[in-house]
mmCIF file of C-alpha atoms and ligand atoms in Angstrom:
data_model
loop_
_atom_site.group_PDB
_atom_site.id
_atom_site.type_symbol
_atom_site.label_atom_id
_atom_site.label_comp_id
_atom_site.label_asym_id
_atom_site.label_seq_id
_atom_site.Cartn_x
_atom_site.Cartn_y
_atom_site.Cartn_z
ATOM 1 C CA MET A 1 143.576 99.393 155.380
ATOM 2 C CA GLY A 2 143.436 95.926 154.794
ATOM 3 C CA GLU A 3 146.022 93.494 153.022
ATOM 4 C CA CYS A 4 148.905 95.664 151.855
ATOM 5 C CA ASP A 5 152.107 94.906 149.798
ATOM 6 C CA THR A 6 155.338 95.942 151.612
ATOM 7 C CA ILE A 7 156.874 98.997 149.806
ATOM 8 C CA THR A 8 160.018 100.492 149.731
ATOM 9 C CA ALA A 9 160.320 104.101 148.716
ATOM 10 C CA LEU A 10 163.532 105.715 147.518
ATOM 11 C CA ALA A 11 163.248 109.549 148.556
ATOM 12 C CA GLY A 12 164.986 112.912 148.365
ATOM 13 C CA GLY A 13 163.529 115.740 149.957
ATOM 14 C CA VAL A 14 160.376 117.944 149.798
ATOM 15 C CA GLY A 15 158.576 116.111 146.773
ATOM 16 C CA ALA A 16 159.242 112.633 148.227
ATOM 17 C CA ALA A 17 158.091 113.731 151.528
ATOM 18 C CA LYS A 18 154.761 114.558 150.215
ATOM 19 C CA LEU A 19 154.120 110.957 148.082
ATOM 20 C CA ILE A 20 155.372 109.597 151.376
ATOM 21 C CA ASP A 21 152.811 111.471 153.606
ATOM 22 C CA GLY A 22 150.113 110.219 151.062
ATOM 23 C CA LEU A 23 151.328 106.516 150.998
ATOM 24 C CA SER A 24 151.336 106.800 154.962
ATOM 25 C CA SER A 25 147.519 107.220 154.959
ATOM 26 C CA VAL A 26 146.988 104.189 152.672
ATOM 27 C CA VAL A 27 149.838 101.772 153.792
ATOM 28 C CA PRO A 28 150.389 100.302 157.452
ATOM 29 C CA ALA A 29 153.335 101.764 159.051
ATOM 30 C CA GLU A 30 155.105 98.599 159.386
ATOM 31 C CA LYS A 31 154.738 98.043 155.571
ATOM 32 C CA LEU A 32 156.655 101.211 154.742
ATOM 33 C CA THR A 33 160.194 101.221 154.376
ATOM 34 C CA VAL A 34 162.059 104.828 153.122
ATOM 35 C CA ILE A 35 165.588 104.679 152.056
ATOM 36 C CA VAL A 36 166.656 108.365 152.102
ATOM 37 C CA ASN A 37 169.292 110.359 150.034
ATOM 38 C CA THR A 38 172.435 111.615 152.512
ATOM 39 C CA GLY A 39 174.272 113.042 149.593
ATOM 40 C CA ASP A 40 172.939 116.499 150.776
ATOM 41 C CA ASP A 41 173.959 115.920 154.446
ATOM 42 C CA CYS A 42 176.639 118.924 155.379
ATOM 43 C CA GLU A 43 178.080 120.162 158.596
ATOM 44 C CA PHE A 44 176.854 123.419 160.037
ATOM 45 C CA HIS A 45 178.291 124.829 162.979
ATOM 46 C CA GLY A 46 179.850 121.628 163.923
ATOM 47 C CA LEU A 47 176.804 119.801 163.589
ATOM 48 C CA ARG A 48 175.350 116.886 161.160
ATOM 49 C CA VAL A 49 172.473 118.147 159.431
ATOM 50 C CA SER A 50 170.744 115.392 157.202
ATOM 51 C CA PRO A 51 168.197 117.593 155.439
ATOM 52 C CA ASP A 52 166.387 115.098 153.505
ATOM 53 C CA LEU A 53 166.094 112.658 156.310
ATOM 54 C CA ASP A 54 164.759 115.368 158.501
ATOM 55 C CA ILE A 55 162.508 116.450 155.625
ATOM 56 C CA VAL A 56 160.882 112.982 155.425
ATOM 57 C CA THR A 57 161.042 112.327 159.347
ATOM 58 C CA TYR A 58 159.533 115.410 160.119
ATOM 59 C CA THR A 59 156.733 115.241 157.712
ATOM 60 C CA LEU A 60 155.803 111.949 158.948
ATOM 61 C CA ALA A 61 155.789 113.032 162.389
ATOM 62 C CA GLY A 62 153.286 116.019 161.461
ATOM 63 C CA LEU A 63 156.117 118.542 162.257
ATOM 64 C CA VAL A 64 157.065 119.747 159.189
ATOM 65 C CA ASP A 65 156.766 123.333 157.922
ATOM 66 C CA GLU A 66 154.278 122.569 155.539
ATOM 67 C CA GLU A 67 154.756 126.230 153.596
ATOM 68 C CA LYS A 68 158.389 125.409 153.032
ATOM 69 C CA GLY A 69 158.449 121.884 153.019
ATOM 70 C CA TRP A 70 161.688 121.362 155.406
ATOM 71 C CA GLY A 71 162.467 122.744 158.882
ATOM 72 C CA ILE A 72 159.956 122.488 161.942
ATOM 73 C CA LYS A 73 156.505 124.658 161.773
ATOM 74 C CA ASN A 74 156.329 127.686 163.902
ATOM 75 C CA ASP A 75 160.456 127.475 164.795
ATOM 76 C CA THR A 76 162.107 130.474 165.897
ATOM 77 C CA PHE A 77 165.691 131.458 164.616
ATOM 78 C CA ASN A 78 167.235 132.964 168.089
ATOM 79 C CA CYS A 79 170.308 130.816 167.816
ATOM 80 C CA LEU A 80 171.289 131.687 164.223
ATOM 81 C CA GLN A 81 170.525 135.338 165.114
ATOM 82 C CA MET A 82 173.188 134.812 167.947
ATOM 83 C CA LEU A 83 175.666 133.132 165.901
ATOM 84 C CA GLU A 84 175.309 135.930 163.167
ATOM 85 C CA VAL A 85 176.238 138.206 166.040
ATOM 86 C CA TYR A 86 179.337 136.053 166.270
ATOM 87 C CA GLY A 87 180.333 136.561 162.786
ATOM 88 C CA HIS A 88 179.012 132.875 161.607
ATOM 89 C CA GLU A 89 177.721 132.494 158.219
ATOM 90 C CA THR A 90 173.764 131.661 158.512
ATOM 91 C CA TRP A 91 172.440 130.995 154.906
ATOM 92 C CA PHE A 92 171.364 127.806 155.934
ATOM 93 C CA LYS A 93 168.598 128.605 157.994
ATOM 94 C CA LEU A 94 168.435 126.276 160.922
ATOM 95 C CA GLY A 95 165.570 126.849 163.321
ATOM 96 C CA ASP A 96 165.906 126.632 167.156
ATOM 97 C CA ARG A 97 163.795 123.260 167.441
ATOM 98 C CA ASP A 98 165.552 121.928 164.317
ATOM 99 C CA LEU A 99 169.036 122.351 165.629
ATOM 100 C CA ALA A 100 167.884 119.977 168.839
ATOM 101 C CA THR A 101 167.736 117.194 166.077
ATOM 102 C CA HIS A 102 171.174 118.227 164.694
ATOM 103 C CA ILE A 103 172.519 118.334 168.414
ATOM 104 C CA HIS A 104 171.213 115.092 169.155
ATOM 105 C CA ARG A 105 172.295 113.370 165.876
ATOM 106 C CA THR A 106 175.872 114.825 166.453
ATOM 107 C CA MET A 107 175.791 113.703 169.967
ATOM 108 C CA MET A 108 174.909 110.256 169.035
ATOM 109 C CA LEU A 109 177.232 109.806 166.028
ATOM 110 C CA ARG A 110 180.194 111.009 168.257
ATOM 111 C CA SER A 111 179.264 108.204 170.896
ATOM 112 C CA GLY A 112 179.824 105.927 167.966
ATOM 113 C CA TYR A 113 176.126 105.216 166.598
ATOM 114 C CA LYS A 114 175.757 104.915 162.875
ATOM 115 C CA LEU A 115 173.628 107.393 161.009
ATOM 116 C CA SER A 116 170.964 104.534 160.665
ATOM 117 C CA GLU A 117 170.662 103.921 164.266
ATOM 118 C CA VAL A 118 170.291 107.769 165.156
ATOM 119 C CA THR A 119 167.619 107.752 162.530
ATOM 120 C CA ARG A 120 165.799 105.140 164.078
ATOM 121 C CA ASP A 121 166.264 106.790 167.705
ATOM 122 C CA ILE A 122 164.637 110.175 166.146
ATOM 123 C CA CYS A 123 161.979 108.066 164.321
ATOM 124 C CA ALA A 124 160.940 106.587 167.773
ATOM 125 C CA ARG A 125 161.242 109.628 169.537
ATOM 126 C CA LEU A 126 159.040 111.630 167.272
ATOM 127 C CA GLY A 127 156.629 108.805 167.037
ATOM 128 C CA VAL A 128 157.363 107.632 163.177
ATOM 129 C CA ARG A 129 156.644 104.250 163.118
ATOM 130 C CA GLN A 130 157.632 103.890 158.960
ATOM 131 C CA ARG A 131 161.166 102.546 158.776
ATOM 132 C CA ILE A 132 163.507 105.287 157.609
ATOM 133 C CA ILE A 133 167.127 104.156 156.345
ATOM 134 C CA PRO A 134 169.690 106.477 155.373
ATOM 135 C CA MET A 135 171.151 105.222 151.950
ATOM 136 C CA THR A 136 174.840 104.839 153.489
ATOM 137 C CA ASP A 137 175.830 105.216 157.019
ATOM 138 C CA GLU A 138 179.427 106.146 155.325
ATOM 139 C CA TYR A 139 180.843 109.335 154.316
ATOM 140 C CA PHE A 140 179.107 110.369 151.068
ATOM 141 C CA ALA A 141 178.791 113.906 149.551
ATOM 142 C CA THR A 142 177.141 115.502 146.386
ATOM 143 C CA LYS A 143 179.812 117.987 145.082
ATOM 144 C CA ILE A 144 178.674 120.321 142.247
ATOM 145 C CA ARG A 145 181.683 121.194 139.848
ATOM 146 C CA THR A 146 180.667 124.760 138.300
ATOM 147 C CA ASP A 147 182.907 127.533 136.326
ATOM 148 C CA LYS A 148 183.015 129.023 139.818
ATOM 149 C CA GLY A 149 184.528 125.813 141.352
ATOM 150 C CA THR A 150 183.509 122.597 142.771
ATOM 151 C CA MET A 151 180.773 123.087 146.014
ATOM 152 C CA HIS A 152 178.954 121.178 147.930
ATOM 153 C CA PHE A 153 175.273 120.728 146.716
ATOM 154 C CA GLN A 154 173.787 122.953 149.830
ATOM 155 C CA GLU A 155 176.171 125.629 148.721
ATOM 156 C CA TYR A 156 175.306 125.411 145.171
ATOM 157 C CA LEU A 157 171.404 125.166 145.900
ATOM 158 C CA VAL A 158 170.956 127.482 149.076
ATOM 159 C CA LYS A 159 173.883 129.744 149.287
ATOM 160 C CA ARG A 160 174.171 130.875 145.565
ATOM 161 C CA GLY A 161 170.732 129.943 144.637
ATOM 162 C CA SER A 162 171.589 127.137 141.906
ATOM 163 C CA LEU A 163 172.690 130.286 139.769
ATOM 164 C CA ASP A 164 175.907 128.522 138.737
ATOM 165 C CA VAL A 165 176.170 126.605 135.344
ATOM 166 C CA VAL A 166 176.627 122.805 136.517
ATOM 167 C CA ARG A 167 179.282 121.047 134.497
ATOM 168 C CA GLU A 168 179.688 117.722 136.657
ATOM 169 C CA ILE A 169 178.049 116.126 139.676
ATOM 170 C CA VAL A 170 180.554 114.367 141.589
ATOM 171 C CA TYR A 171 179.203 111.684 144.168
ATOM 172 C CA GLU A 172 182.304 112.127 146.551
ATOM 173 C CA GLY A 173 182.533 108.677 148.458
ATOM 174 C CA ALA A 174 180.464 106.661 146.021
ATOM 175 C CA GLU A 175 183.278 104.136 145.436
ATOM 176 C CA SER A 176 183.317 103.355 149.086
ATOM 177 C CA ALA A 177 180.197 103.874 150.525
ATOM 178 C CA LYS A 178 178.278 100.651 151.489
ATOM 179 C CA PRO A 179 174.502 100.757 151.665
ATOM 180 C CA ALA A 180 173.329 101.143 155.155
ATOM 181 C CA PRO A 181 172.073 98.004 156.717
ATOM 182 C CA GLY A 182 168.279 97.477 155.272
ATOM 183 C CA VAL A 183 168.950 99.225 152.159
ATOM 184 C CA ILE A 184 169.683 96.065 149.979
ATOM 185 C CA GLU A 185 167.536 93.864 151.902
ATOM 186 C CA SER A 186 164.460 96.065 151.735
ATOM 187 C CA ILE A 187 164.498 96.672 147.843
ATOM 188 C CA MET A 188 164.850 92.522 147.483
ATOM 189 C CA ASP A 189 162.156 91.834 149.718
ATOM 190 C CA ALA A 190 159.714 94.252 148.890
ATOM 191 C CA GLU A 191 156.822 93.588 146.808
ATOM 192 C CA THR A 192 156.873 97.134 145.392
ATOM 193 C CA VAL A 193 159.502 99.781 145.352
ATOM 194 C CA ILE A 194 158.369 103.238 144.373
ATOM 195 C CA LEU A 195 160.777 105.991 143.448
ATOM 196 C CA CYS A 196 159.675 109.513 144.495
ATOM 197 C CA PRO A 197 159.383 112.434 142.391
ATOM 198 C CA SER A 198 162.681 113.779 143.437
ATOM 199 C CA ASN A 199 165.656 115.293 141.546
ATOM 200 C CA PRO A 200 166.721 112.176 139.461
ATOM 201 C CA LEU A 201 170.170 113.119 139.400
ATOM 202 C CA VAL A 202 171.075 114.220 142.992
ATOM 203 C CA SER A 203 168.250 112.752 145.216
ATOM 204 C CA ILE A 204 167.608 109.429 143.445
ATOM 205 C CA GLY A 205 170.669 109.674 141.556
ATOM 206 C CA THR A 206 172.946 109.637 144.455
ATOM 207 C CA ILE A 207 171.160 106.499 145.865
ATOM 208 C CA LEU A 208 171.616 104.801 142.732
ATOM 209 C CA ALA A 209 175.343 105.662 142.924
ATOM 210 C CA ILE A 210 175.551 103.421 146.059
ATOM 211 C CA ARG A 211 177.263 100.298 145.561
ATOM 212 C CA GLY A 212 174.728 97.049 144.791
ATOM 213 C CA VAL A 213 171.614 99.554 144.836
ATOM 214 C CA ARG A 214 171.060 99.382 141.163
ATOM 215 C CA GLU A 215 172.156 95.776 140.649
ATOM 216 C CA ALA A 216 169.281 95.070 143.512
ATOM 217 C CA LEU A 217 166.707 97.160 141.837
ATOM 218 C CA ARG A 218 167.526 94.926 138.491
ATOM 219 C CA GLU A 219 167.538 91.743 140.412
ATOM 220 C CA SER A 220 164.426 92.499 142.739
ATOM 221 C CA ASN A 221 161.244 90.998 141.803
ATOM 222 C CA ALA A 222 159.241 94.043 143.266
ATOM 223 C CA VAL A 223 157.246 96.118 140.881
ATOM 224 C CA LYS A 224 159.190 99.007 140.326
ATOM 225 C CA VAL A 225 157.427 102.364 140.061
ATOM 226 C CA ALA A 226 158.946 105.924 139.424
ATOM 227 C CA VAL A 227 157.095 109.014 139.497
ATOM 228 C CA SER A 228 158.234 111.851 137.372
ATOM 229 C CA PRO A 229 159.485 114.901 138.939
ATOM 230 C CA ILE A 230 159.343 116.769 135.553
ATOM 231 C CA VAL A 231 156.305 117.986 134.739
ATOM 232 C CA GLY A 232 155.922 119.639 131.232
ATOM 233 C CA GLY A 233 159.661 120.038 131.085
ATOM 234 C CA ALA A 234 160.173 121.767 134.271
ATOM 235 C CA ALA A 235 161.046 120.809 137.739
ATOM 236 C CA VAL A 236 158.013 120.479 140.051
ATOM 237 C CA LYS A 237 160.514 122.126 142.790
ATOM 238 C CA GLY A 238 164.479 122.646 142.639
ATOM 239 C CA PRO A 239 166.949 123.167 140.050
ATOM 240 C CA ALA A 240 166.643 119.439 138.204
ATOM 241 C CA ASP A 241 165.496 120.847 135.157
ATOM 242 C CA LYS A 242 168.337 123.473 135.080
ATOM 243 C CA MET A 243 170.666 120.694 135.911
ATOM 244 C CA MET A 244 169.646 118.356 133.449
ATOM 245 C CA SER A 245 169.750 120.706 130.536
ATOM 246 C CA GLN A 246 173.044 122.276 131.724
ATOM 247 C CA LEU A 247 174.640 118.507 131.664
ATOM 248 C CA GLY A 248 173.320 117.779 128.260
ATOM 249 C CA ILE A 249 169.953 115.954 129.299
ATOM 250 C CA GLU A 250 166.561 117.582 127.972
ATOM 251 C CA PRO A 251 164.722 118.284 131.058
ATOM 252 C CA SER A 252 161.488 116.089 130.556
ATOM 253 C CA ALA A 253 159.682 113.029 131.921
ATOM 254 C CA LEU A 254 160.728 110.997 129.170
ATOM 255 C CA SER A 255 164.656 111.616 129.956
ATOM 256 C CA VAL A 256 163.841 110.716 133.809
ATOM 257 C CA ALA A 257 162.284 107.230 132.452
ATOM 258 C CA LYS A 258 165.373 106.695 130.672
ATOM 259 C CA LEU A 259 167.576 107.413 133.480
ATOM 260 C CA TYR A 260 165.697 104.506 135.258
ATOM 261 C CA SER A 261 164.911 102.381 132.303
ATOM 262 C CA ASP A 262 167.273 99.429 133.274
ATOM 263 C CA PHE A 263 165.176 98.313 136.110
ATOM 264 C CA LEU A 264 161.858 100.357 135.693
ATOM 265 C CA ASP A 265 158.242 98.438 135.200
ATOM 266 C CA ALA A 266 156.095 101.364 135.503
ATOM 267 C CA PHE A 267 156.294 105.090 135.099
ATOM 268 C CA VAL A 268 153.924 107.499 136.960
ATOM 269 C CA MET A 269 153.813 111.306 134.746
ATOM 270 C CA ASP A 270 151.498 114.295 134.585
ATOM 271 C CA GLU A 271 148.856 114.622 132.200
ATOM 272 C CA VAL A 272 150.596 117.423 130.827
ATOM 273 C CA ASP A 273 153.083 115.025 129.394
ATOM 274 C CA ALA A 274 150.708 112.757 127.654
ATOM 275 C CA PRO A 275 152.207 113.218 124.223
ATOM 276 C CA LEU A 276 155.354 111.395 125.498
ATOM 277 C CA VAL A 277 153.737 108.150 126.212
ATOM 278 C CA GLN A 278 154.441 106.368 123.288
ATOM 279 C CA GLU A 279 158.321 107.201 123.535
ATOM 280 C CA VAL A 280 158.367 106.081 127.257
ATOM 281 C CA LYS A 281 156.516 102.846 126.166
ATOM 282 C CA GLY A 282 159.196 102.421 123.700
ATOM 283 C CA LEU A 283 161.641 101.738 126.407
ATOM 284 C CA GLY A 284 159.631 98.917 127.593
ATOM 285 C CA ILE A 285 158.109 100.645 130.394
ATOM 286 C CA ARG A 286 154.223 100.842 131.355
ATOM 287 C CA VAL A 287 153.351 104.534 131.590
ATOM 288 C CA ALA A 288 150.303 105.786 133.474
ATOM 289 C CA VAL A 289 149.095 109.747 133.566
ATOM 290 C CA THR A 290 147.489 111.350 136.019
ATOM 291 C CA ASN A 291 147.827 114.879 137.741
ATOM 292 C CA THR A 292 150.713 114.641 139.919
ATOM 293 C CA LEU A 293 151.010 118.150 141.473
ATOM 294 C CA MET A 294 150.521 117.656 145.014
ATOM 295 C CA ARG A 295 149.257 121.007 146.603
ATOM 296 C CA THR A 296 146.662 119.417 149.018
ATOM 297 C CA ARG A 297 146.838 116.399 151.396
ATOM 298 C CA GLU A 298 144.025 114.945 149.267
ATOM 299 C CA ASP A 299 146.479 115.383 146.008
ATOM 300 C CA ARG A 300 148.979 113.467 147.982
ATOM 301 C CA ILE A 301 146.708 110.524 149.130
ATOM 302 C CA ARG A 302 145.063 110.509 145.436
ATOM 303 C CA LEU A 303 148.483 110.077 144.032
ATOM 304 C CA ALA A 304 149.712 107.537 146.568
ATOM 305 C CA LYS A 305 146.892 105.515 145.847
ATOM 306 C CA PHE A 306 147.154 106.073 141.996
ATOM 307 C CA VAL A 307 150.877 104.622 142.193
ATOM 308 C CA LEU A 308 150.165 101.456 144.267
ATOM 309 C CA GLU A 309 147.245 100.859 141.500
ATOM 310 C CA VAL A 310 149.796 101.085 138.828
ATOM 311 C CA ALA A 311 151.968 98.803 140.412
ATOM 312 C CA SER A 312 149.127 96.241 141.222
ATOM 313 C CA LYS A 313 148.536 95.957 137.655
ATOM 314 C CA CYS A 314 152.153 95.087 136.775
ATOM 315 C CA LYS A 315 151.872 92.032 138.858
HETATM 316 N N1 FO1 B 401 166.616 125.078 152.112
HETATM 317 C C1 FO1 B 401 166.576 126.151 151.587
HETATM 318 O O1 FO1 B 401 166.395 126.546 150.387
HETATM 319 N N2 FO1 B 401 167.217 127.164 152.160
HETATM 320 C C2 FO1 B 401 167.529 126.675 153.656
HETATM 321 O O2 FO1 B 401 167.904 127.439 154.409
HETATM 322 C C3 FO1 B 401 167.366 125.553 154.202
HETATM 323 C C4 FO1 B 401 167.577 125.210 155.394
HETATM 324 C C5 FO1 B 401 167.371 123.671 156.219
HETATM 325 C C6 FO1 B 401 167.378 123.433 157.106
HETATM 326 C C7 FO1 B 401 167.136 122.106 157.572
HETATM 327 C C8 FO1 B 401 166.781 121.181 156.806
HETATM 328 O O3 FO1 B 401 166.498 119.877 157.035
HETATM 329 C C9 FO1 B 401 166.648 121.423 155.340
HETATM 330 C C10 FO1 B 401 166.847 122.688 155.144
HETATM 331 N N3 FO1 B 401 166.641 123.285 153.704
HETATM 332 C C11 FO1 B 401 166.836 124.234 153.227
HETATM 333 C C12 FO1 B 401 166.399 122.352 152.780
HETATM 334 C C13 FO1 B 401 167.501 121.451 151.858
HETATM 335 O O4 FO1 B 401 168.407 122.439 151.661
HETATM 336 C C14 FO1 B 401 166.932 121.016 150.368
HETATM 337 O O5 FO1 B 401 165.620 121.293 150.165
HETATM 338 C C15 FO1 B 401 167.506 119.402 150.533
HETATM 339 O O6 FO1 B 401 168.422 119.447 150.617
HETATM 340 C C16 FO1 B 401 167.135 119.109 148.803
HETATM 341 O O7 FO1 B 401 166.212 117.783 148.979
#
């Protein structure tokens, strides 16, 4: 792999994990740090579930269910079926092997370990050598205010199928949650910071809502490159486009670039969005256009290489 910059990636769930998987095959493990959204974290059946941390960790460990992009491949759901017999809500599909992760995490948290320590332990046990850091060790919950009431993001997304009209995103805990150890340092010390193609409001937006993160991105000498999760006005996955338009933000790659324009050096967007190039450049951001869809492992690696090339041209 030769000489390589130190890289810090800001990540949400499935889209981010694919790019990080691509990066992992071109960047030595010890050079890659991933800061992960924990706003989606939720308690189910008394257990702490950290979906985005698990998606990234399972992907790098080669355990992820590739079809769904989350959970463990070939998992079974016996425990969940029995919970249903006992009358519990089972809309969040936790597999038997996945449950072991949540039991282990919850036990460690109850023994007094921080989420960042638990994450390090899980990574070590699953053979993941990249550094994965939760954005915060403290309470933070993404809540969605809709006409049907305010609900946790997972309830909005999974239980109710993101059908409610979003009126406001509430970052509960943002005033008090401190960045986890290594978050600010890894942004300040990196040569390249990559904002993965994740929902700019509820995945990257939550990380940016943590005290000091946005300031660190502005101050860091790293080259900062984002990959658009919006292609041709639609989200590649999830409700980002719907959420943006319901909140009065046009769902476009340009809008994503605007959300990051105070610190971004370069923006990678899909070739279908080539007509927006001049407008993004008008924000004072370099633009590079490529096929950003990651259908195969080769696509992931190709996009990762492309992003690194764009970053190296910004130096
Ligand atoms: N997403 C779903 O759409 N349905 C599920 O039942 C579901 C279960 C689940 C279990 C563990 C896990 O780590 C992730 C899971 N996800 C599920 C994904 C998750 O809700 C979201 O994709 C992320 O929170 C958004 O990044």
